[in-house]
């Protein structure tokens, strides 16, 4: 019997935010630490997917749980 091996897909996190010093968007994957950028949301996400796939081809991920995403409000210090 010939079986086709399937890779198990991973559901990873993408955090995309504007770069503070340019008009680019930064895309970050907290599970692997991969970070890239793009001029549009779609391009930043595509670049992150490619970078993360390359990373995972060298360093397989052994998930120990999902990151918890939250926000916090901070008061800037003016001193």
CSV table of C-alpha atoms in Angstrom, one decimal:
chain,number,residue,atom,x,y,z
A,1,UNK,CA,0.0,0.0,0.0
A,2,UNK,CA,1.4,3.4,-1.0
A,3,UNK,CA,0.7,6.1,1.5
A,4,UNK,CA,1.2,9.8,0.9
A,5,UNK,CA,2.7,11.4,3.9
A,6,UNK,CA,1.1,14.6,4.9
A,7,UNK,CA,2.7,17.3,6.9
A,8,UNK,CA,0.7,18.4,9.9
A,9,UNK,CA,-0.2,22.0,9.5
A,10,UNK,CA,0.5,24.4,12.3
A,11,UNK,CA,-1.8,27.3,13.3
A,12,UNK,CA,0.7,30.1,14.1
A,13,UNK,CA,0.3,33.7,15.2
A,14,UNK,CA,1.1,36.7,13.1
A,15,UNK,CA,1.4,40.1,14.7
A,16,UNK,CA,1.5,42.9,12.2
A,17,UNK,CA,2.1,46.5,13.1
A,18,UNK,CA,3.4,49.8,11.6
A,19,UNK,CA,7.1,50.4,11.8
A,20,UNK,CA,7.9,53.4,14.0
A,21,UNK,CA,10.5,54.7,11.6
A,22,UNK,CA,9.1,54.1,8.1
A,23,UNK,CA,5.8,53.5,6.2
A,24,UNK,CA,6.4,49.7,6.2
A,25,UNK,CA,4.5,47.2,8.2
A,26,UNK,CA,6.4,44.8,10.5
A,27,UNK,CA,5.2,41.2,10.7
A,28,UNK,CA,6.3,39.0,13.6
A,29,UNK,CA,5.6,35.4,14.6
A,30,UNK,CA,6.1,34.9,18.4
A,31,UNK,CA,6.3,31.1,18.3
A,32,UNK,CA,9.4,31.1,16.1
A,33,UNK,CA,10.7,34.7,16.5
A,34,UNK,CA,10.7,35.2,12.7
A,35,UNK,CA,10.2,38.8,11.8
A,36,UNK,CA,9.9,40.5,8.4
A,37,UNK,CA,8.2,43.5,6.7
A,38,UNK,CA,6.1,44.5,3.8
A,39,UNK,CA,4.6,47.7,2.3
A,40,UNK,CA,1.0,46.3,2.6
A,41,UNK,CA,-0.7,44.0,5.1
A,42,UNK,CA,-0.9,41.2,2.5
A,43,UNK,CA,2.8,41.5,1.5
A,44,UNK,CA,3.9,41.6,5.1
A,45,UNK,CA,1.8,38.5,5.9
A,46,UNK,CA,3.1,36.6,2.8
A,47,UNK,CA,6.7,37.5,3.7
A,48,UNK,CA,6.2,36.3,7.2
A,49,UNK,CA,4.7,33.0,6.0
A,50,UNK,CA,7.7,32.4,3.7
A,51,UNK,CA,10.2,33.4,6.4
A,52,UNK,CA,8.5,31.1,9.0
A,53,UNK,CA,8.3,28.2,6.6
A,54,UNK,CA,12.1,28.5,5.9
A,55,UNK,CA,12.8,28.7,9.7
A,56,UNK,CA,10.6,25.6,10.4
A,57,UNK,CA,12.4,23.7,7.6
A,58,UNK,CA,15.6,24.0,9.6
A,59,UNK,CA,14.2,24.2,13.2
A,60,UNK,CA,11.0,22.1,13.6
A,61,UNK,CA,8.7,23.5,16.2
A,62,UNK,CA,7.6,21.5,19.1
A,63,UNK,CA,4.6,23.6,20.4
A,64,UNK,CA,4.1,23.8,24.1
A,65,UNK,CA,1.0,25.8,23.9
A,66,UNK,CA,-0.3,28.9,22.2
A,67,UNK,CA,0.9,32.4,23.0
A,68,UNK,CA,-1.6,34.6,24.8
A,69,UNK,CA,-2.2,37.9,23.0
A,70,UNK,CA,-3.4,40.9,25.0
A,71,UNK,CA,-3.0,44.6,25.2
A,72,UNK,CA,-2.2,47.0,28.0
A,73,UNK,CA,-2.5,50.7,28.3
A,74,UNK,CA,0.6,52.6,29.4
A,75,UNK,CA,1.1,56.2,30.5
A,76,UNK,CA,4.2,57.7,28.9
A,77,UNK,CA,6.8,59.0,31.3
A,78,UNK,CA,7.7,62.6,30.8
A,79,UNK,CA,10.5,63.4,33.1
